[in-house]
Amino acid sequence: MPESGVKQAIQALSARHMSNSTRRPINIPIRVVPVVQHEPDHEGHQHSEDACCAHDDDCCAPGDLLAAPQAAPQPAPDGTSKVRFRIDKMDCPTEERLIRNRLEPMTGVVRLDFNLLARELTVFHQLESTLALEAALTELDMAPRLLEAGQRAAPLPEALPLHDKLQLAAAGLAALGAEALHWQMGEEQTWGVALMASLAVTMAGGPTLKKGWIALRHFTLNIYFLMTLAVTGAVLIGNWSEAAMVVVLFAIAEAIEAVSLERARKAVQSLSALAPDTAMVWRQAQWQSSEVEHIAEGDTIMVRAGERIALDARVIKGQAAVNQAPITGESMPVDKQPGDTVYAGTIVSDGVIEAQVTATAGHSTLARIAAAIQEAQAQRAPTQRFVDQFARYYTPAVVVLALLVALLGPWLIGGSASHWVYQALVLLVIACPCALVVSTPVTVVSGLAHAARQGILIKGGVHLEQGRLIKAVALDKTGTLTKGRPVLTDVVPLQRVNAQHALRLAASLEQRSSHPIAQALVEAWRERDPHGALWPVEQFNVLPGLGIKGRLQDQDWQLGNHRLVEDLGLCSPELEARLETLELQGKTAFVLMDNQGPVAVLAVADTARNESRQAIDALKQLGVRAVMLTGDNQATAQHIAQQLGIDDVRGNLLPGDKLTAIEKLVAEHGAVGMVGDGVNDAPALARATVGIAMGAAGTATALETADVAIMDDDPIKVAQFIRLSQATSRVLKQNIALALGIKAMFLALALAGQATLWMAVFADMGASLLVVFNGLRLLRARV
């Protein structure tokens, strides 16, 4: 049964079954949503084919939000213009720092946003022309290319093309040749060693030495400057073979690091590549293949079994099983029929559908997810900000220490000046915080990409890191922990008929209605007797405010609320007791009657999702307290909470009351997560440490307002998000410990005069590779 129109279902229920001046009305937990009004059917119910469900007092966006624009990027500062550059030579924080040092002091530059994985720089400025920006970037040898607004950048070049591999291999052979000649002759400063070493430095060290010179000109202490200084110093003191090997080892480590970072970049880019470039569209009275850029909103597309859906759309014809894992992370295909929404990038597993496009290529749910991931990975996580600040002071301090070693070593400890100059060069190479700086963005991006694959969209590294701190999670009830629609829960036979016969009678009376409660009865009958036939209804009539009546099998039947029973003079203490029992369980009850009196009591209610109990158990295992917040009455909320194992239940809450509840939880626990729909729960979501939107697929509002968006309705993913945050935190701490530990060990060796330039390169680039590989583990982490 579609979830649309549940609000009107309950309103109609009030008119049909629940109007009662003598009894307290029991609210069915429902999901409220603005609906498109249609002509009433024979029962007076209003139907909505296009509405989607939301929470009881926490409605989600209606279906037309599927066509909403792409998630908005961070707003530009007031009074500024924005320009975007593609910079192919910017792929690590070293280049970012160099660009910042050059551009930030420029008059008119307000803010710089970096996307290292996409190699894009966005400059917010107050300049009349961008020529000065381009000139500055060109001076840094960054090869900038201006990107027009909305322009899709060309694919990035391969991280290590064949030409570079061959050149690196040749440089390695030349460096080994220089070492071999040195060992054979026992002499470092010979023309043969110098020639082979020069060849190796020329083939492998060109980019490094050039970047080092640029860094020197702009007073930036980065790895290229330190490596250039070390190689130049080694040559000046006659260590030709070691200078060559240092350059080659550094180039090899850089190449491996570039390939590793390419993996992280492709993990993010793979999200955008899920949707096909073409689709079959109905034009000129026939199906034609068309590029998705030329397909407009409202066009009709056809998708066959085994094909990916190219655009967000609403099914208008056919039925199919659709694998939504790329969007929602669901493991099982979802059955789609006319009126249902399908998303770009998902796969039709079985069947053929025709669907009307609801969002163009650049505005699909998939595009919004990819854009949000790109924005998220460009933001600096707390750990990354700490590391950057640490590196800003750490590197100059070690450079000063290296100078002191070179100058004071011979005087304080003794030995030749060249020996201590050599040890100072070793210190400089070890000192570079490259491993420390690169560890955080790789780890955070890997965590964000892994979450997206599981249908969890995290809007930034700060939220990814904060998840581990959560000590309590407040969850809205309806549509989050429950199904958000009425389901038949009880059939209580009273006399003359059994439960199965009573249900058949009730379903037969309601079979022509699209009313959600009517559909709940019909669905329940179909589940219990898939091949059974319902009886035709004669003399059907609506009893306003009371219920319905009709003739089945030559007998008159009525289905209505307690007031109808009283009006007919058919109420009894036994019936009162049964109705009271059902109402105390948060259910809505109504009575089936014939001419002789009541024969059965039927009840419907919003029921807990199958996975909700598992979700609450998972939170408890993490030591996180679960709290239910809902606008429903306390009795209804308490009944659901007992089924799920939730001890803290707070009912009858307005949106403002939920905000107050979150503030109290924050005061009590510190870090608190709020799970809602992203619309009416906005104040509570904003106040929580981490706001989590459920069922956000296709809902632009949720994608824009939430810190974390769960793309389907699976509450288990709340615990998955917290576990991923904990895993990310562990990897970040491991990486910082690895980077600092390795450097501390080799710094001690250098100060003791025992380290070599070889060791320095291994210490720096080896640590960098370790933290990169460790961070990439999150791409395949099990949480």
PDB file of N, CA and C in Angstrom, residues 289-319:
ATOM      1  N   SER A 289      17.330   6.937 -28.527  1.00  0.00           N
ATOM      2  CA  SER A 289      18.446   7.067 -27.593  1.00  0.00           C
ATOM      3  C   SER A 289      18.904   8.512 -27.560  1.00  0.00           C
ATOM      4  N   SER A 290      19.060   9.060 -26.365  1.00  0.00           N
ATOM      5  CA  SER A 290      19.447  10.463 -26.236  1.00  0.00           C
ATOM      6  C   SER A 290      20.436  10.622 -25.086  1.00  0.00           C
ATOM      7  N   GLU A 291      21.352  11.562 -25.228  1.00  0.00           N
ATOM      8  CA  GLU A 291      22.246  11.894 -24.131  1.00  0.00           C
ATOM      9  C   GLU A 291      21.434  12.539 -23.006  1.00  0.00           C
ATOM     10  N   VAL A 292      21.804  12.218 -21.774  1.00  0.00           N
ATOM     11  CA  VAL A 292      20.999  12.674 -20.635  1.00  0.00           C
ATOM     12  C   VAL A 292      20.956  14.196 -20.534  1.00  0.00           C
ATOM     13  N   GLU A 293      21.987  14.870 -21.030  1.00  0.00           N
ATOM     14  CA  GLU A 293      21.991  16.336 -20.972  1.00  0.00           C
ATOM     15  C   GLU A 293      20.872  16.940 -21.801  1.00  0.00           C
ATOM     16  N   HIS A 294      20.365  16.178 -22.771  1.00  0.00           N
ATOM     17  CA  HIS A 294      19.324  16.693 -23.655  1.00  0.00           C
ATOM     18  C   HIS A 294      17.935  16.222 -23.247  1.00  0.00           C
ATOM     19  N   ILE A 295      17.827  15.574 -22.113  1.00  0.00           N
ATOM     20  CA  ILE A 295      16.528  15.100 -21.628  1.00  0.00           C
ATOM     21  C   ILE A 295      16.021  16.082 -20.573  1.00  0.00           C
ATOM     22  N   ALA A 296      14.793  16.546 -20.782  1.00  0.00           N
ATOM     23  CA  ALA A 296      14.235  17.578 -19.914  1.00  0.00           C
ATOM     24  C   ALA A 296      13.306  16.976 -18.868  1.00  0.00           C
ATOM     25  N   GLU A 297      13.035  17.763 -17.859  1.00  0.00           N
ATOM     26  CA  GLU A 297      12.065  17.368 -16.845  1.00  0.00           C
ATOM     27  C   GLU A 297      10.700  17.180 -17.499  1.00  0.00           C
ATOM     28  N   GLY A 298      10.018  16.090 -17.196  1.00  0.00           N
ATOM     29  CA  GLY A 298       8.736  15.801 -17.797  1.00  0.00           C
ATOM     30  C   GLY A 298       8.802  14.831 -18.963  1.00  0.00           C
ATOM     31  N   ASP A 299       9.999  14.616 -19.528  1.00  0.00           N
ATOM     32  CA  ASP A 299      10.144  13.628 -20.595  1.00  0.00           C
ATOM     33  C   ASP A 299       9.910  12.228 -20.051  1.00  0.00           C
ATOM     34  N   THR A 300       9.562  11.308 -20.951  1.00  0.00           N
ATOM     35  CA  THR A 300       9.329   9.918 -20.565  1.00  0.00           C
ATOM     36  C   THR A 300      10.486   9.050 -21.036  1.00  0.00           C
ATOM     37  N   ILE A 301      11.067   8.292 -20.106  1.00  0.00           N
ATOM     38  CA  ILE A 301      12.175   7.392 -20.437  1.00  0.00           C
ATOM     39  C   ILE A 301      11.742   5.949 -20.194  1.00  0.00           C
ATOM     40  N   MET A 302      12.436   5.026 -20.850  1.00  0.00           N
ATOM     41  CA  MET A 302      12.167   3.605 -20.668  1.00  0.00           C
ATOM     42  C   MET A 302      13.456   2.921 -20.218  1.00  0.00           C
ATOM     43  N   VAL A 303      13.335   2.042 -19.234  1.00  0.00           N
ATOM     44  CA  VAL A 303      14.491   1.306 -18.723  1.00  0.00           C
ATOM     45  C   VAL A 303      14.141  -0.173 -18.692  1.00  0.00           C
ATOM     46  N   ARG A 304      15.032  -0.992 -19.275  1.00  0.00           N
ATOM     47  CA  ARG A 304      14.804  -2.434 -19.332  1.00  0.00           C
ATOM     48  C   ARG A 304      15.608  -3.137 -18.244  1.00  0.00           C
ATOM     49  N   ALA A 305      15.313  -4.424 -18.079  1.00  0.00           N
ATOM     50  CA  ALA A 305      16.036  -5.234 -17.097  1.00  0.00           C
ATOM     51  C   ALA A 305      17.525  -5.224 -17.394  1.00  0.00           C
ATOM     52  N   GLY A 306      18.336  -5.053 -16.345  1.00  0.00           N
ATOM     53  CA  GLY A 306      19.782  -5.045 -16.479  1.00  0.00           C
ATOM     54  C   GLY A 306      20.371  -3.681 -16.755  1.00  0.00           C
ATOM     55  N   GLU A 307      19.544  -2.668 -17.008  1.00  0.00           N
ATOM     56  CA  GLU A 307      20.039  -1.330 -17.321  1.00  0.00           C
ATOM     57  C   GLU A 307      20.003  -0.436 -16.080  1.00  0.00           C
ATOM     58  N   ARG A 308      20.897   0.555 -16.084  1.00  0.00           N
ATOM     59  CA  ARG A 308      20.889   1.568 -15.036  1.00  0.00           C
ATOM     60  C   ARG A 308      19.922   2.690 -15.417  1.00  0.00           C
ATOM     61  N   ILE A 309      19.272   3.223 -14.408  1.00  0.00           N
ATOM     62  CA  ILE A 309      18.363   4.342 -14.621  1.00  0.00           C
ATOM     63  C   ILE A 309      19.198   5.615 -14.716  1.00  0.00           C
ATOM     64  N   ALA A 310      18.949   6.401 -15.764  1.00  0.00           N
ATOM     65  CA  ALA A 310      19.807   7.551 -16.047  1.00  0.00           C
ATOM     66  C   ALA A 310      19.432   8.797 -15.259  1.00  0.00           C
ATOM     67  N   LEU A 311      18.157   8.942 -14.890  1.00  0.00           N
ATOM     68  CA  LEU A 311      17.689  10.175 -14.263  1.00  0.00           C
ATOM     69  C   LEU A 311      16.661   9.856 -13.178  1.00  0.00           C
ATOM     70  N   ASP A 312      16.521  10.738 -12.227  1.00  0.00           N
ATOM     71  CA  ASP A 312      15.434  10.606 -11.267  1.00  0.00           C
ATOM     72  C   ASP A 312      14.108  10.683 -12.018  1.00  0.00           C
ATOM     73  N   ALA A 313      13.176   9.811 -11.667  1.00  0.00           N
ATOM     74  CA  ALA A 313      11.912   9.776 -12.403  1.00  0.00           C
ATOM     75  C   ALA A 313      10.829   9.138 -11.542  1.00  0.00           C
ATOM     76  N   ARG A 314       9.580   9.251 -12.009  1.00  0.00           N
ATOM     77  CA  ARG A 314       8.450   8.618 -11.350  1.00  0.00           C
ATOM     78  C   ARG A 314       7.825   7.628 -12.321  1.00  0.00           C
ATOM     79  N   VAL A 315       7.655   6.393 -11.883  1.00  0.00           N
ATOM     80  CA  VAL A 315       7.139   5.333 -12.749  1.00  0.00           C
ATOM     81  C   VAL A 315       5.699   5.655 -13.158  1.00  0.00           C
ATOM     82  N   ILE A 316       5.449   5.551 -14.471  1.00  0.00           N
ATOM     83  CA  ILE A 316       4.089   5.776 -14.972  1.00  0.00           C
ATOM     84  C   ILE A 316       3.520   4.526 -15.637  1.00  0.00           C
ATOM     85  N   LYS A 317       4.379   3.549 -15.949  1.00  0.00           N
ATOM     86  CA  LYS A 317       3.890   2.337 -16.583  1.00  0.00           C
ATOM     87  C   LYS A 317       4.868   1.207 -16.318  1.00  0.00           C
ATOM     88  N   GLY A 318       4.329   0.002 -16.053  1.00  0.00           N
ATOM     89  CA  GLY A 318       5.167  -1.166 -15.844  1.00  0.00           C
ATOM     90  C   GLY A 318       5.527  -1.382 -14.387  1.00  0.00           C
ATOM     91  N   GLN A 319       6.102  -2.541 -14.127  1.00  0.00           N
ATOM     92  CA  GLN A 319       6.577  -2.899 -12.798  1.00  0.00           C
ATOM     93  C   GLN A 319       7.970  -3.489 -12.913  1.00  0.00           C
TER      94      GLN A 319
END
